[in-house]
Coordinates of C-alpha atoms in Angstrom, one line a residue:
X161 CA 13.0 -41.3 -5.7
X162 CA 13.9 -44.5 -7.6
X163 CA 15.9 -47.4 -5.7
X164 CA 18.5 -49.4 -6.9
X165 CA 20.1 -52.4 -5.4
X166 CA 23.7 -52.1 -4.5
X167 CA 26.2 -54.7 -3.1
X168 CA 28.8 -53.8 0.2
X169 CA 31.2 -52.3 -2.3
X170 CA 29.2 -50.4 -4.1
X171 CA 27.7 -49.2 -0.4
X172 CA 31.5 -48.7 0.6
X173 CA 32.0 -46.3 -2.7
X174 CA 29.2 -44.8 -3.8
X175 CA 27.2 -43.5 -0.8
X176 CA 25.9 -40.4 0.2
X177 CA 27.2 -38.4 3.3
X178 CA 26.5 -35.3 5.1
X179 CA 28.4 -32.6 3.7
X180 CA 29.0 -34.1 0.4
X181 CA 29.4 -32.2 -2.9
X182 CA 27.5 -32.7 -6.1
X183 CA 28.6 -31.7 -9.3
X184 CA 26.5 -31.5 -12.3
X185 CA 28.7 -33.6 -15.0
X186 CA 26.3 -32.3 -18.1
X187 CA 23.3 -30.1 -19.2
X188 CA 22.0 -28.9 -22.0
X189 CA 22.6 -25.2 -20.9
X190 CA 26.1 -23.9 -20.3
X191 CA 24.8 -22.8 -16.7
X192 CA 23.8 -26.2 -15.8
X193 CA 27.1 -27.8 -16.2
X194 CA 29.2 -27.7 -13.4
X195 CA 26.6 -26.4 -10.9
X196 CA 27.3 -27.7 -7.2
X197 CA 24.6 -28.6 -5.1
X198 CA 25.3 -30.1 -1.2
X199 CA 24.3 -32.8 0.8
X200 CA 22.7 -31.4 4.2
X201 CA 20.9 -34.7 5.6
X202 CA 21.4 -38.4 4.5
X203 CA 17.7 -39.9 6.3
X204 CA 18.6 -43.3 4.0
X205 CA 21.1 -45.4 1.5
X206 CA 21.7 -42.3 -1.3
X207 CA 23.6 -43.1 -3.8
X208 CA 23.7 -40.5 -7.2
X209 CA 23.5 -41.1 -10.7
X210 CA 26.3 -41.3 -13.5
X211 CA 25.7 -38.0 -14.5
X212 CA 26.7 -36.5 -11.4
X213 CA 30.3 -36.0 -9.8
X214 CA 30.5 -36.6 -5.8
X215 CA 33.2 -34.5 -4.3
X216 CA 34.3 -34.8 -0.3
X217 CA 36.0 -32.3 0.5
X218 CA 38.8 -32.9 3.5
X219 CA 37.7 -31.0 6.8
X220 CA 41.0 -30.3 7.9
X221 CA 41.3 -28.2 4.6
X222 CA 38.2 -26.8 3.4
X223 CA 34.8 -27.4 4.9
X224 CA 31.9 -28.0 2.6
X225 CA 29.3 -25.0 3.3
X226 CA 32.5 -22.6 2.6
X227 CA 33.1 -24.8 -0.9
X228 CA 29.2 -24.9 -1.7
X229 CA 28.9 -21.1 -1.4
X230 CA 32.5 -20.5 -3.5
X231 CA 31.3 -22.7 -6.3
X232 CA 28.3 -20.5 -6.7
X233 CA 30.1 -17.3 -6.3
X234 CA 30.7 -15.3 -9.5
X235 CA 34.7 -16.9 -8.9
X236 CA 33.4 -20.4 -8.6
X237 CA 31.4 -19.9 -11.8
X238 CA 34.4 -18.8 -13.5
X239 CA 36.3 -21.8 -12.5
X240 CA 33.8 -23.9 -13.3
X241 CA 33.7 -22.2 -17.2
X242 CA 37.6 -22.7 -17.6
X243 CA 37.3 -26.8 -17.5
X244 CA 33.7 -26.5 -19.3
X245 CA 33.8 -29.0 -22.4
X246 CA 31.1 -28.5 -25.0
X247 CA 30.7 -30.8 -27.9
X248 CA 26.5 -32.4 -28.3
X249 CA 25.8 -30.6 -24.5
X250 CA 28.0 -29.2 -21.9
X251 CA 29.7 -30.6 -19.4
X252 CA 33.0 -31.4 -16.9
X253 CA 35.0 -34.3 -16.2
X254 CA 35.9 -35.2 -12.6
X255 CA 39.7 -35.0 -13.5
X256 CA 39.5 -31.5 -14.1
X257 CA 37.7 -30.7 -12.0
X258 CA 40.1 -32.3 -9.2
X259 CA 42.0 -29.8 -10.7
X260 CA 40.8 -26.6 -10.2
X261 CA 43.1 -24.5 -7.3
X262 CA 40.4 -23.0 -4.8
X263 CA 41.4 -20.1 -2.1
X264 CA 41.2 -21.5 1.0
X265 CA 41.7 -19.4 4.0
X266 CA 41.9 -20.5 7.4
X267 CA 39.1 -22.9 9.1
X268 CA 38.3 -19.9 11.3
X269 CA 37.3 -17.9 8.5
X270 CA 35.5 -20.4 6.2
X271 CA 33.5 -21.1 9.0
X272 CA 32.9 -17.1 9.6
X273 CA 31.9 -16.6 6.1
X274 CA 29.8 -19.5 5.8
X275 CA 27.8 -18.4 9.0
X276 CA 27.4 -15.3 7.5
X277 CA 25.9 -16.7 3.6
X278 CA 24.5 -19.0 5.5
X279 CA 21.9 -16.0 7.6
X280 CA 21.0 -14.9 4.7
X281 CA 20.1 -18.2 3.0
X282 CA 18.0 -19.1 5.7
X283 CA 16.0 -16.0 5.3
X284 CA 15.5 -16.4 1.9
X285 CA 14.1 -20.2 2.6
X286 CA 11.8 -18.4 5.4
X287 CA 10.4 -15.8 2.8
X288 CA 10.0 -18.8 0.2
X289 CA 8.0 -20.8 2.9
X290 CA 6.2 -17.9 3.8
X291 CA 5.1 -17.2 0.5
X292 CA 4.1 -20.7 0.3
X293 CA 1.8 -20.6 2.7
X294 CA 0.5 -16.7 1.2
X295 CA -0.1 -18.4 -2.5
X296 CA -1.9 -21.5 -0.7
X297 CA -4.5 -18.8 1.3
X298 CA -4.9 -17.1 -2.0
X299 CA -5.6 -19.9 -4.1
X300 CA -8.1 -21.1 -1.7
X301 CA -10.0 -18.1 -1.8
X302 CA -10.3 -17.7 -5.2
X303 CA -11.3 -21.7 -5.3
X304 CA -13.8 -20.9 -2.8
X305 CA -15.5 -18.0 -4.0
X306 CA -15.0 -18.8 -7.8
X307 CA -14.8 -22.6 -8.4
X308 CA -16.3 -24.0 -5.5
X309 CA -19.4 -21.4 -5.2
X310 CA -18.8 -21.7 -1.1
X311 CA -20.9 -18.2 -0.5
X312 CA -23.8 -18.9 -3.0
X313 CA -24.1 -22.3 -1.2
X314 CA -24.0 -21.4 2.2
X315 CA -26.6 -18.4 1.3
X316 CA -28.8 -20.8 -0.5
X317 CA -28.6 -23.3 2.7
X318 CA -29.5 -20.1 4.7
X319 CA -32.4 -20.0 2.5
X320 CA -33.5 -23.3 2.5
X321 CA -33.1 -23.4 -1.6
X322 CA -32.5 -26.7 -3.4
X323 CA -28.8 -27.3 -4.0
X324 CA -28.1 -28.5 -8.0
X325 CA -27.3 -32.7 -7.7
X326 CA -23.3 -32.0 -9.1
X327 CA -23.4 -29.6 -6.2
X328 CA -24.8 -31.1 -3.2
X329 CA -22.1 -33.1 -2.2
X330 CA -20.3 -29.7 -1.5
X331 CA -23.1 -28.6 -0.2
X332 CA -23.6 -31.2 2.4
X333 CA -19.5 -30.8 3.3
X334 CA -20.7 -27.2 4.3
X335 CA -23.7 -28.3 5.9
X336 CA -21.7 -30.6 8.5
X337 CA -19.3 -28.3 9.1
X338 CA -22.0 -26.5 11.5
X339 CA -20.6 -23.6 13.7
X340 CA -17.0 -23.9 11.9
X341 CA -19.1 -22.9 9.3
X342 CA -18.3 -19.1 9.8
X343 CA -20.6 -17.1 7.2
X344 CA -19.1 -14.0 5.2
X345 CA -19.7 -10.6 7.0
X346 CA -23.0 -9.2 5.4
X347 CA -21.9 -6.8 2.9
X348 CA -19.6 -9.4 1.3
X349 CA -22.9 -12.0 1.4
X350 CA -24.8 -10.1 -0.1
X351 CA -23.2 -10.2 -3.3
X352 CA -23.1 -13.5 -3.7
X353 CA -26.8 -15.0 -5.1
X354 CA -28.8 -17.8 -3.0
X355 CA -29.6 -20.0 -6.3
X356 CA -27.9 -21.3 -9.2
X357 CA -28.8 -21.6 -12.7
X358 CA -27.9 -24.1 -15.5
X359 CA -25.7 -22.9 -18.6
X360 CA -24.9 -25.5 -21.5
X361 CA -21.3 -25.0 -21.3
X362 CA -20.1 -25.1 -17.7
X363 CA -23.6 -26.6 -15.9
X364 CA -24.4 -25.3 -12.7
X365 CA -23.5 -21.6 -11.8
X366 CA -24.6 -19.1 -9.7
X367 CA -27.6 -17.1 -10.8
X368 CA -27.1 -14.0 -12.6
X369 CA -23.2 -14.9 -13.1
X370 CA -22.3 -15.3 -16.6
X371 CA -19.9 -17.8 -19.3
X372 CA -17.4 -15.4 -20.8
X373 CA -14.4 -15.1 -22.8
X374 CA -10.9 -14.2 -21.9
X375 CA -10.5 -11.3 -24.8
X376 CA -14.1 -10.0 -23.4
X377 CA -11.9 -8.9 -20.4
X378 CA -8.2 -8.7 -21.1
X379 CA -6.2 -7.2 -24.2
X380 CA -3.5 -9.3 -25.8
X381 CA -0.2 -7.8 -27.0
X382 CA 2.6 -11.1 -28.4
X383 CA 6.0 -10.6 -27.8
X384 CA 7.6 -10.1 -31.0
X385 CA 10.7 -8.1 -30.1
X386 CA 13.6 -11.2 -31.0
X387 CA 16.9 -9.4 -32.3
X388 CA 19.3 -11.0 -33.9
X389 CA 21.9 -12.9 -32.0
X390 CA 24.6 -12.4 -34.7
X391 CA 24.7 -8.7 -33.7
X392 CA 26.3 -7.8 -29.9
X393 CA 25.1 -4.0 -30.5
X394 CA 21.5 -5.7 -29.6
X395 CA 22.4 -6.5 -26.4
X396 CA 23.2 -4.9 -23.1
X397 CA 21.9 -3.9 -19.9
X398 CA 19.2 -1.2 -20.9
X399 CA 15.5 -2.8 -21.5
X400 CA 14.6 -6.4 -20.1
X401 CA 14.2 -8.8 -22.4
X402 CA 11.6 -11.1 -20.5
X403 CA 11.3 -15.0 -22.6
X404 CA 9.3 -18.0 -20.9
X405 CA 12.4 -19.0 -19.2
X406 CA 12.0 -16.1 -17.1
X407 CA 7.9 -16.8 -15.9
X408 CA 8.0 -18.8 -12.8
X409 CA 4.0 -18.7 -12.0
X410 CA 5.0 -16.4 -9.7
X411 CA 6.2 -12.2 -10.1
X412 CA 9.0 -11.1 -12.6
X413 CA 11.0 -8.4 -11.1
X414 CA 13.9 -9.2 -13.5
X415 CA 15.3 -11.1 -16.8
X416 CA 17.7 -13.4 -17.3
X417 CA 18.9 -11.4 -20.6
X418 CA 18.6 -7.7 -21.7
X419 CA 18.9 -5.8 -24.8
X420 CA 19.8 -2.2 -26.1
X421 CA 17.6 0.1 -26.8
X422 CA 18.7 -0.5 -30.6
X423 CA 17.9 -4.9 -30.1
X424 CA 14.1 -3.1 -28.8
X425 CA 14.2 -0.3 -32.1
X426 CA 15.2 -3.4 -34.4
X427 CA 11.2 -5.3 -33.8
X428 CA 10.4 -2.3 -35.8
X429 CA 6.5 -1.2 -35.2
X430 CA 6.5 -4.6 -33.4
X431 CA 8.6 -3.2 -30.7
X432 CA 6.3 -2.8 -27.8
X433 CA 6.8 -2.7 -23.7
X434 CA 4.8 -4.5 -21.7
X435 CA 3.5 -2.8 -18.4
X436 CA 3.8 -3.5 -14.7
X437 CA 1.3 -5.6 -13.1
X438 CA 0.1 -6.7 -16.1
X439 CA 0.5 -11.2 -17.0
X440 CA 2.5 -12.9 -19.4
X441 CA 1.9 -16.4 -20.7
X442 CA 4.3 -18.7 -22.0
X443 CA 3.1 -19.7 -26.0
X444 CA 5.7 -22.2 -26.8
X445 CA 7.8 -24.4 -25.2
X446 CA 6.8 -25.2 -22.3
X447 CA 2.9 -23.2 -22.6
X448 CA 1.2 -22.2 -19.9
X449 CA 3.4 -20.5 -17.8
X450 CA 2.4 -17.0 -16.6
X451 CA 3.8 -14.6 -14.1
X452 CA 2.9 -10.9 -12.6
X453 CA 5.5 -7.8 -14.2
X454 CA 6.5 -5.8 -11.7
X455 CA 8.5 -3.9 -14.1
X456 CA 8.5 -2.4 -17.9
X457 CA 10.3 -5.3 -19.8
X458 CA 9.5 -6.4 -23.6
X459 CA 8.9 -9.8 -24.7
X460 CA 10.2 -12.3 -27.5
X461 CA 7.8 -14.2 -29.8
X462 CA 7.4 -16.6 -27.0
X463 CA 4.9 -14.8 -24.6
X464 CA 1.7 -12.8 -24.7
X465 CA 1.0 -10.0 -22.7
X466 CA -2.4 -9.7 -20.9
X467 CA -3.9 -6.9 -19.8
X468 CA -6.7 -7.2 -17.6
X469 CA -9.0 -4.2 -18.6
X470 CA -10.1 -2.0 -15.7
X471 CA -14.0 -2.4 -15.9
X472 CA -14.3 -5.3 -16.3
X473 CA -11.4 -7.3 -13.5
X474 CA -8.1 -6.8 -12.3
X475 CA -4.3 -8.3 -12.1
X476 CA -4.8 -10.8 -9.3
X477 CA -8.3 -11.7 -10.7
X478 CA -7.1 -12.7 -14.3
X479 CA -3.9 -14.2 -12.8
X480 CA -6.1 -16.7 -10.9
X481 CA -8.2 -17.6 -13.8
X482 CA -4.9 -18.1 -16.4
X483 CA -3.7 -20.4 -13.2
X484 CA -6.6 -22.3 -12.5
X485 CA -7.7 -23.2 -16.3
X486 CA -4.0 -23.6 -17.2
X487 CA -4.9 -27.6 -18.4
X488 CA -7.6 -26.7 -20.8
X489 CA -5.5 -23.0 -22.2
X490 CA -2.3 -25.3 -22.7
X491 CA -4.9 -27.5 -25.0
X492 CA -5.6 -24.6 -27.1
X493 CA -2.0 -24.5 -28.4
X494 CA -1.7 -25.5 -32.2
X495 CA 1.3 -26.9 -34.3
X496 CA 2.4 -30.3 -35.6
X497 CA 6.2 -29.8 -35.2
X498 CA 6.3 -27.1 -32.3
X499 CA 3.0 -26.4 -30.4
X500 CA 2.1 -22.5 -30.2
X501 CA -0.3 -20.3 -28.3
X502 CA -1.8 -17.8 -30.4
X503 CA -3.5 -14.7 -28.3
X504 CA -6.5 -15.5 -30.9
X505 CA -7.0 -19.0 -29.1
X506 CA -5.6 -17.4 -25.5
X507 CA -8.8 -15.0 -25.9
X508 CA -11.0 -17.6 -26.4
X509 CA -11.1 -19.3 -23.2
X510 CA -14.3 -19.6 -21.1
X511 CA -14.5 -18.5 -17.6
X512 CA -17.2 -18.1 -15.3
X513 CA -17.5 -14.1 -14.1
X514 CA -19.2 -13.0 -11.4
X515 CA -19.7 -9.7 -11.3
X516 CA -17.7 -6.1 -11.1
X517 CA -18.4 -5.8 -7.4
X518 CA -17.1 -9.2 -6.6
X519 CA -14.0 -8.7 -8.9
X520 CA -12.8 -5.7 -6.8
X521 CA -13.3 -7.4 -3.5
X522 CA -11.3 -10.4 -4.6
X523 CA -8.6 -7.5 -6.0
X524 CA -8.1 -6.3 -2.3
X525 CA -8.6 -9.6 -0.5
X526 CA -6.4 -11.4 -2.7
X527 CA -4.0 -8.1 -3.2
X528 CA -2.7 -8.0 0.6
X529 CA -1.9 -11.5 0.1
X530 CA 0.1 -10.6 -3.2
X531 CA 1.9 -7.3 -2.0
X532 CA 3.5 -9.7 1.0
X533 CA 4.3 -12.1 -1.5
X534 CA 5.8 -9.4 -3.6
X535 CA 7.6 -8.1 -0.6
X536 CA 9.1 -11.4 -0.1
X537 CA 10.5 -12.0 -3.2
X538 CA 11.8 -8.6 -3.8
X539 CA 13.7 -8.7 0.0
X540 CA 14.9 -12.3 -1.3
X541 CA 16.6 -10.9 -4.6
X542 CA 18.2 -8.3 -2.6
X543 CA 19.2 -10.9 0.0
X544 CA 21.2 -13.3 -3.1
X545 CA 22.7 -10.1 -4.5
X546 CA 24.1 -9.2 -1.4
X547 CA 25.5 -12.8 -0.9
X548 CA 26.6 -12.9 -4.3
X549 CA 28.5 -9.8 -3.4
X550 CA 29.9 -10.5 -0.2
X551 CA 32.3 -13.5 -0.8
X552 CA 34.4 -11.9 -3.7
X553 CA 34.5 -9.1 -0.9
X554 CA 35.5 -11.3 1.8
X555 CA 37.8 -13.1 0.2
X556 CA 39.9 -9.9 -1.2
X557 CA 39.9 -8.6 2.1
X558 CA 38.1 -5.9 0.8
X559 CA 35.7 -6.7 3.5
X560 CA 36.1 -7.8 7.0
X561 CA 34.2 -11.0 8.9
X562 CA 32.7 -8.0 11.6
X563 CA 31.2 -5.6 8.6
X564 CA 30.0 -8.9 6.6
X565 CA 28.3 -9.6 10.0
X566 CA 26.5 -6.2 10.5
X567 CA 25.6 -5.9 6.7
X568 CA 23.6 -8.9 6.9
X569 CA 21.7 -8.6 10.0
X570 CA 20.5 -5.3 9.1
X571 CA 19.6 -6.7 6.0
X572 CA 17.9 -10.0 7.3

């Protein structure tokens, strides 16, 4: 966070407080402008930046979780698009914005209806923590068996073999551990080796695992599906249209933007879906970023499609691998004006692969881990839908404060 000095009046005027409301004055996207954010806990002096607007709302009135969860309402969103200047980006002025004429029912009822968004944010910020701590486990593993060699050291320490030089510092951080040092049950030992061998390219690996290429294991399929924006046929609600804004390094369960089966037809030959479970990579723009389909969805000229092929590894195998050599893939990107990731260059990325065997035990290890995270996010979509839904709802009496309640805790 970067500090700033301020004098008394600046203190007086431009702090911080519990409860406060921040605008965004400007972005470069139309959603961005205007998009309220609120202040939960002030630990310091906060003060905010010129190109945000501070609102406090008046208690008596309107209290500020009630105003935080209008403003991101499909309503509040609305508003926010009627005062919505766009010239070089877009953005909102803090007159208009002082402007805007807000429902506001009685404190009783704010305070109901932010209780009740408010359940099912917190389950959504336990699923995201949870899934925190799921990616984490599965990342170690993966590190462990796959990067760090743990097994094949631990089997050749069993064995009393010489540990490489590059690898006996790890070697010795195993070695101290002692009893914490819990070994692998046997039939998972046993299919790690108990020596390494030397290779040219990556030095020391385990012996008998080889130096391969991406495209020796996955199939590449660009995105070339792009229709034109001038014609609205193209677009509707009926294939998902999935661009790099949409890969989060995470799963893709949905787009931000769909097309028509025509916007699909109009890629010609080019027009091609891309399956679930397979990974797509980001190739422009910002490269490198890769997420798990969890549905049929076709891609623009800004992703590749990789699919792992079956003998040879699976999804959460190759997933791992795009992850952890992510530094050295987004170096393969070529361009002078705009850098691109070609599947040619995606494909030619070396990897150390063990063996099939090991392959389908990290699928199921890592897989348990991934269908909980999956779960997670999935429950947390339906959880933001349903509180997208329930405000409009609430607020047209359409629903009352007692079914609101019993919606959402059978739903959290």
């Amino acid at each position: 966070m970067n500090r700033v000095e301020l004098t008394d009046k600046d203190k007086q005027n431009c702090l911080l407080r519990q409860g406060d409301l921040l605008f965004a004055r400007r972005s470069l996207t139309a959603e961005g402008a205007g998009k309220c954010s609120i202040v939960k806990e002030v630990l310091e002096d906060t003060t905010f930046e010129s190109s945000i607007i501070r609102a406090r709302p008046d208690t008596s009135r309107a209290l500020s979780d009630y105003l935080y969860y209008y403003f991101g309402s499909y309503y509040g969103k609305a508003l926010m698009r009627s005062i919505m200047r766009q010239v070089a980006v877009a953005g909102i002025t803090g007159s208009d914005l002082k402007q805007l004429e807000i429902p506001t029912p009685p404190i009783s009822v704010q305070q109901s209806i932010a209780y009740i968004l408010g359940m099912l944010d917190d389950k959504i910020e336990l699923n995201r923590r949870m899934n925190e701590t799921l990616e984490s486990m599965a990342r170690a593993l993966f590190k462990s068996w796959f990067v760090d060699f743990d097994p094949v050291i631990d089997n050749a320490l069993a064995a009393g073999h010489c540990i490489p030089e590059p690898l006996a510092a790890r070697a010795e951080t195993r070695r101290a551990l002692g009893p914490a040092r819990k070994p692998l049950p046997e039939n998972i030992r046993s299919l790690f080796p108990a020596t390494f061998a030397f290779d040219e390219e990556m030095g020391w690996i385990p012996e008998g695992w080889n130096v391969v290429n991406l495209d020796e294991c996955c199939l590449f399929q660009e995105g070339y599906v792009n229709p034109s924006q001038k014609i609205a046929e193209y677009f509707g609600d009926e294939i998902k249209w999935l661009r790099a804004v949409d890969l989060n390094d995470g799963f893709v369960f949905d787009t931000t933007r769909k097309i028509s089966k025509a916007g699909f037809e109009s890629a010609g030959k080019a027009a091609y879906l891309f399956k679930p479970d397979s990974i797509a990579i980001s190739k422009s723009g910002t490269i490198g970023r890769v997420g798990i389909l969890k549905d049929f969805m076709c891609g623009n000229r800004a992703v590749i499609n990789v699919q792992p092929r079956p003998d040879k590894c699976g999804t959460q195998f190759i997933f791992r691998v795009l992850k952890f050599y992510n530094r050295l893939i987004c170096e393969l990107a070529i361009g002078s004006v705009q850098k691109n990731l070609y599947a040619s260059a995606l494909g030619s990325q070396k990897f150390v692969y063990p063996n099939i065997e090991l392959v389908k035990l990290f699928e199921e290890e890592s897989g348990v881990l991934s269908s909980r995270m999956a779960s997670n996010v999935s429950q947390c979509i339906s959880l933001a839908k349903l509180r997208d839904t329930l405000l409009p709802k609430l607020l047209s009496g359409e629903l009352r404060i007692p079914e609101a309640e019993k919606l959402v805790s059978d739903s959290v």
